[in-house]
Amino acid sequence: MSCPALRLTLSGSWLLVGLLIAYGSLSGRAQPPEALNYPNVITFGSFSGTICYSNSVLVKTLTPLTSRTFTFTPATALTYVICYNNLLLHPFDAQLVGGGIAATTQTGIVLTSATGKLAANCDAYCM
């Protein structure tokens, strides 16, 4: 003889465990650049690896031209860099300085805007 209430509780527990495992395995995965539907996206390299560096900037200035540099040293070879924002009226430019794709030396991401507002997120992926 089995207890229906106990069976329902156990099946609910297994469902919760399954959902937690599914969420955990999907939440840490990076999305390819095609999934990012933003008006301003700049990429370098080919999408692979895992995120090894991430940073963002939001600066408003009195002069229209503004620039910021993120500097980091990847532990393994740099494979891909993506910089993006969702602000249609505030495009930016990005350049890799030093190091670069396939390097393990110090690399700089130089961001520049000509609108007086620099807003960008950058993610770097390594092997």
PDB file of C-alpha atoms in Angstrom:
ATOM      1  CA  MET A   1       0.000   0.000   0.000  1.00  0.00           C
ATOM      2  CA  SER A   2       1.448   3.397  -0.980  1.00  0.00           C
ATOM      3  CA  CYS A   3       0.598   6.846   0.249  1.00  0.00           C
ATOM      4  CA  PRO A   4      -0.502   9.253  -2.564  1.00  0.00           C
ATOM      5  CA  ALA A   5       0.583  12.308  -0.571  1.00  0.00           C
ATOM      6  CA  LEU A   6       4.111  10.922  -0.144  1.00  0.00           C
ATOM      7  CA  ARG A   7       4.322  10.051  -3.855  1.00  0.00           C
ATOM      8  CA  LEU A   8       3.231  13.614  -4.778  1.00  0.00           C
ATOM      9  CA  THR A   9       5.819  15.147  -2.425  1.00  0.00           C
ATOM     10  CA  LEU A  10       8.635  13.006  -3.834  1.00  0.00           C
ATOM     11  CA  SER A  11       7.715  13.766  -7.448  1.00  0.00           C
ATOM     12  CA  GLY A  12       7.584  17.486  -6.636  1.00  0.00           C
ATOM     13  CA  SER A  13      11.047  17.253  -5.079  1.00  0.00           C
ATOM     14  CA  TRP A  14      12.457  15.525  -8.172  1.00  0.00           C
ATOM     15  CA  LEU A  15      10.875  18.181 -10.378  1.00  0.00           C
ATOM     16  CA  LEU A  16      12.517  20.929  -8.319  1.00  0.00           C
ATOM     17  CA  VAL A  17      15.902  19.190  -8.467  1.00  0.00           C
ATOM     18  CA  GLY A  18      15.561  18.785 -12.249  1.00  0.00           C
ATOM     19  CA  LEU A  19      14.699  22.463 -12.714  1.00  0.00           C
ATOM     20  CA  LEU A  20      17.659  23.563 -10.596  1.00  0.00           C
ATOM     21  CA  ILE A  21      20.058  21.373 -12.576  1.00  0.00           C
ATOM     22  CA  ALA A  22      18.685  22.642 -15.896  1.00  0.00           C
ATOM     23  CA  TYR A  23      18.927  26.278 -14.784  1.00  0.00           C
ATOM     24  CA  GLY A  24      22.460  25.817 -13.462  1.00  0.00           C
ATOM     25  CA  SER A  25      23.699  24.225 -16.653  1.00  0.00           C
ATOM     26  CA  LEU A  26      22.142  26.860 -18.925  1.00  0.00           C
ATOM     27  CA  SER A  27      22.795  30.026 -16.911  1.00  0.00           C
ATOM     28  CA  GLY A  28      26.598  29.829 -17.122  1.00  0.00           C
ATOM     29  CA  ARG A  29      26.736  29.427 -20.891  1.00  0.00           C
ATOM     30  CA  ALA A  30      27.668  32.347 -23.064  1.00  0.00           C
ATOM     31  CA  GLN A  31      25.409  33.389 -25.888  1.00  0.00           C
ATOM     32  CA  PRO A  32      26.720  33.753 -29.419  1.00  0.00           C
ATOM     33  CA  PRO A  33      26.813  37.301 -30.810  1.00  0.00           C
ATOM     34  CA  GLU A  34      23.796  36.631 -33.044  1.00  0.00           C
ATOM     35  CA  ALA A  35      21.659  36.372 -29.886  1.00  0.00           C
ATOM     36  CA  LEU A  36      22.601  39.923 -28.879  1.00  0.00           C
ATOM     37  CA  ASN A  37      20.168  42.151 -30.762  1.00  0.00           C
ATOM     38  CA  TYR A  38      21.604  45.552 -29.781  1.00  0.00           C
ATOM     39  CA  PRO A  39      22.116  48.531 -32.116  1.00  0.00           C
ATOM     40  CA  ASN A  40      25.824  48.899 -31.251  1.00  0.00           C
ATOM     41  CA  VAL A  41      27.895  45.701 -31.236  1.00  0.00           C
ATOM     42  CA  ILE A  42      31.618  45.438 -32.061  1.00  0.00           C
ATOM     43  CA  THR A  43      33.399  42.068 -32.114  1.00  0.00           C
ATOM     44  CA  PHE A  44      36.949  40.795 -32.568  1.00  0.00           C
ATOM     45  CA  GLY A  45      37.965  37.166 -33.189  1.00  0.00           C
ATOM     46  CA  SER A  46      35.693  34.142 -33.404  1.00  0.00           C
ATOM     47  CA  PHE A  47      33.203  33.172 -30.717  1.00  0.00           C
ATOM     48  CA  SER A  48      34.590  30.363 -28.540  1.00  0.00           C
ATOM     49  CA  GLY A  49      35.883  29.721 -25.044  1.00  0.00           C
ATOM     50  CA  THR A  50      34.576  31.062 -21.756  1.00  0.00           C
ATOM     51  CA  ILE A  51      34.425  34.579 -20.350  1.00  0.00           C
ATOM     52  CA  CYS A  52      37.769  35.502 -18.800  1.00  0.00           C
ATOM     53  CA  TYR A  53      37.229  39.275 -18.447  1.00  0.00           C
ATOM     54  CA  SER A  54      34.203  41.544 -18.286  1.00  0.00           C
ATOM     55  CA  ASN A  55      33.854  45.269 -17.648  1.00  0.00           C
ATOM     56  CA  SER A  56      31.523  48.174 -18.353  1.00  0.00           C
ATOM     57  CA  VAL A  57      31.700  51.946 -18.498  1.00  0.00           C
ATOM     58  CA  LEU A  58      29.120  54.739 -18.294  1.00  0.00           C
ATOM     59  CA  VAL A  59      30.584  58.247 -18.566  1.00  0.00           C
ATOM     60  CA  LYS A  60      28.970  61.587 -19.416  1.00  0.00           C
ATOM     61  CA  THR A  61      31.298  64.451 -20.323  1.00  0.00           C
ATOM     62  CA  LEU A  62      31.025  68.118 -21.257  1.00  0.00           C
ATOM     63  CA  THR A  63      33.136  67.555 -24.357  1.00  0.00           C
ATOM     64  CA  PRO A  64      31.743  65.361 -27.128  1.00  0.00           C
ATOM     65  CA  LEU A  65      34.846  63.171 -27.534  1.00  0.00           C
ATOM     66  CA  THR A  66      35.541  60.784 -24.656  1.00  0.00           C
ATOM     67  CA  SER A  67      37.635  57.663 -24.322  1.00  0.00           C
ATOM     68  CA  ARG A  68      38.307  54.935 -21.733  1.00  0.00           C
ATOM     69  CA  THR A  69      40.651  51.949 -21.720  1.00  0.00           C
ATOM     70  CA  PHE A  70      40.191  48.581 -20.009  1.00  0.00           C
ATOM     71  CA  THR A  71      43.458  46.694 -19.526  1.00  0.00           C
ATOM     72  CA  PHE A  72      43.762  43.034 -18.563  1.00  0.00           C
ATOM     73  CA  THR A  73      46.112  40.077 -18.965  1.00  0.00           C
ATOM     74  CA  PRO A  74      44.383  36.836 -19.974  1.00  0.00           C
ATOM     75  CA  ALA A  75      45.648  33.625 -18.354  1.00  0.00           C
ATOM     76  CA  THR A  76      45.026  31.679 -21.576  1.00  0.00           C
ATOM     77  CA  ALA A  77      44.780  32.671 -25.246  1.00  0.00           C
ATOM     78  CA  LEU A  78      42.224  35.377 -25.980  1.00  0.00           C
ATOM     79  CA  THR A  79      39.734  34.104 -28.589  1.00  0.00           C
ATOM     80  CA  TYR A  80      36.913  36.639 -28.783  1.00  0.00           C
ATOM     81  CA  VAL A  81      36.015  40.144 -27.588  1.00  0.00           C
ATOM     82  CA  ILE A  82      32.553  41.692 -27.794  1.00  0.00           C
ATOM     83  CA  CYS A  83      31.615  45.249 -26.802  1.00  0.00           C
ATOM     84  CA  TYR A  84      28.022  46.436 -26.950  1.00  0.00           C
ATOM     85  CA  ASN A  85      25.387  48.876 -25.739  1.00  0.00           C
ATOM     86  CA  ASN A  86      21.663  49.277 -26.235  1.00  0.00           C
ATOM     87  CA  LEU A  87      21.691  53.051 -26.805  1.00  0.00           C
ATOM     88  CA  LEU A  88      20.874  53.824 -30.423  1.00  0.00           C
ATOM     89  CA  LEU A  89      21.870  57.507 -30.110  1.00  0.00           C
ATOM     90  CA  HIS A  90      25.233  56.797 -28.435  1.00  0.00           C
ATOM     91  CA  PRO A  91      27.378  54.659 -30.752  1.00  0.00           C
ATOM     92  CA  PHE A  92      30.997  53.998 -29.833  1.00  0.00           C
ATOM     93  CA  ASP A  93      34.173  52.635 -31.371  1.00  0.00           C
ATOM     94  CA  ALA A  94      36.363  49.889 -29.900  1.00  0.00           C
ATOM     95  CA  GLN A  95      39.963  48.912 -30.625  1.00  0.00           C
ATOM     96  CA  LEU A  96      42.269  46.245 -29.220  1.00  0.00           C
ATOM     97  CA  VAL A  97      45.689  47.593 -28.249  1.00  0.00           C
ATOM     98  CA  GLY A  98      48.697  45.405 -27.433  1.00  0.00           C
ATOM     99  CA  GLY A  99      48.175  41.669 -27.019  1.00  0.00           C
ATOM    100  CA  GLY A 100      44.988  41.022 -28.941  1.00  0.00           C
ATOM    101  CA  ILE A 101      43.364  37.864 -30.260  1.00  0.00           C
ATOM    102  CA  ALA A 102      45.359  34.637 -29.633  1.00  0.00           C
ATOM    103  CA  ALA A 103      47.668  36.442 -27.184  1.00  0.00           C
ATOM    104  CA  THR A 104      48.278  35.888 -23.485  1.00  0.00           C
ATOM    105  CA  THR A 105      49.979  39.249 -22.990  1.00  0.00           C
ATOM    106  CA  GLN A 106      48.493  42.441 -21.602  1.00  0.00           C
ATOM    107  CA  THR A 107      45.618  43.613 -23.799  1.00  0.00           C
ATOM    108  CA  GLY A 108      43.780  46.914 -23.789  1.00  0.00           C
ATOM    109  CA  ILE A 109      40.263  47.587 -25.054  1.00  0.00           C
ATOM    110  CA  VAL A 110      40.021  51.262 -26.014  1.00  0.00           C
ATOM    111  CA  LEU A 111      36.469  52.622 -26.189  1.00  0.00           C
ATOM    112  CA  THR A 112      35.738  55.997 -27.790  1.00  0.00           C
ATOM    113  CA  SER A 113      32.524  57.969 -28.240  1.00  0.00           C
ATOM    114  CA  ALA A 114      31.836  61.243 -30.035  1.00  0.00           C
ATOM    115  CA  THR A 115      28.449  61.989 -28.429  1.00  0.00           C
ATOM    116  CA  GLY A 116      29.509  63.103 -24.945  1.00  0.00           C
ATOM    117  CA  LYS A 117      28.230  59.864 -23.443  1.00  0.00           C
ATOM    118  CA  LEU A 118      30.247  56.660 -23.453  1.00  0.00           C
ATOM    119  CA  ALA A 119      28.243  53.628 -22.412  1.00  0.00           C
ATOM    120  CA  ALA A 120      29.502  50.152 -23.230  1.00  0.00           C
ATOM    121  CA  ASN A 121      29.876  46.634 -21.887  1.00  0.00           C
ATOM    122  CA  CYS A 122      32.793  44.451 -22.966  1.00  0.00           C
ATOM    123  CA  ASP A 123      33.294  40.715 -22.527  1.00  0.00           C
ATOM    124  CA  ALA A 124      36.500  38.859 -23.403  1.00  0.00           C
ATOM    125  CA  TYR A 125      36.569  35.100 -23.995  1.00  0.00           C
ATOM    126  CA  CYS A 126      39.616  32.865 -23.544  1.00  0.00           C
ATOM    127  CA  MET A 127      40.413  29.216 -24.310  1.00  0.00           C
TER     128      MET A 127
END
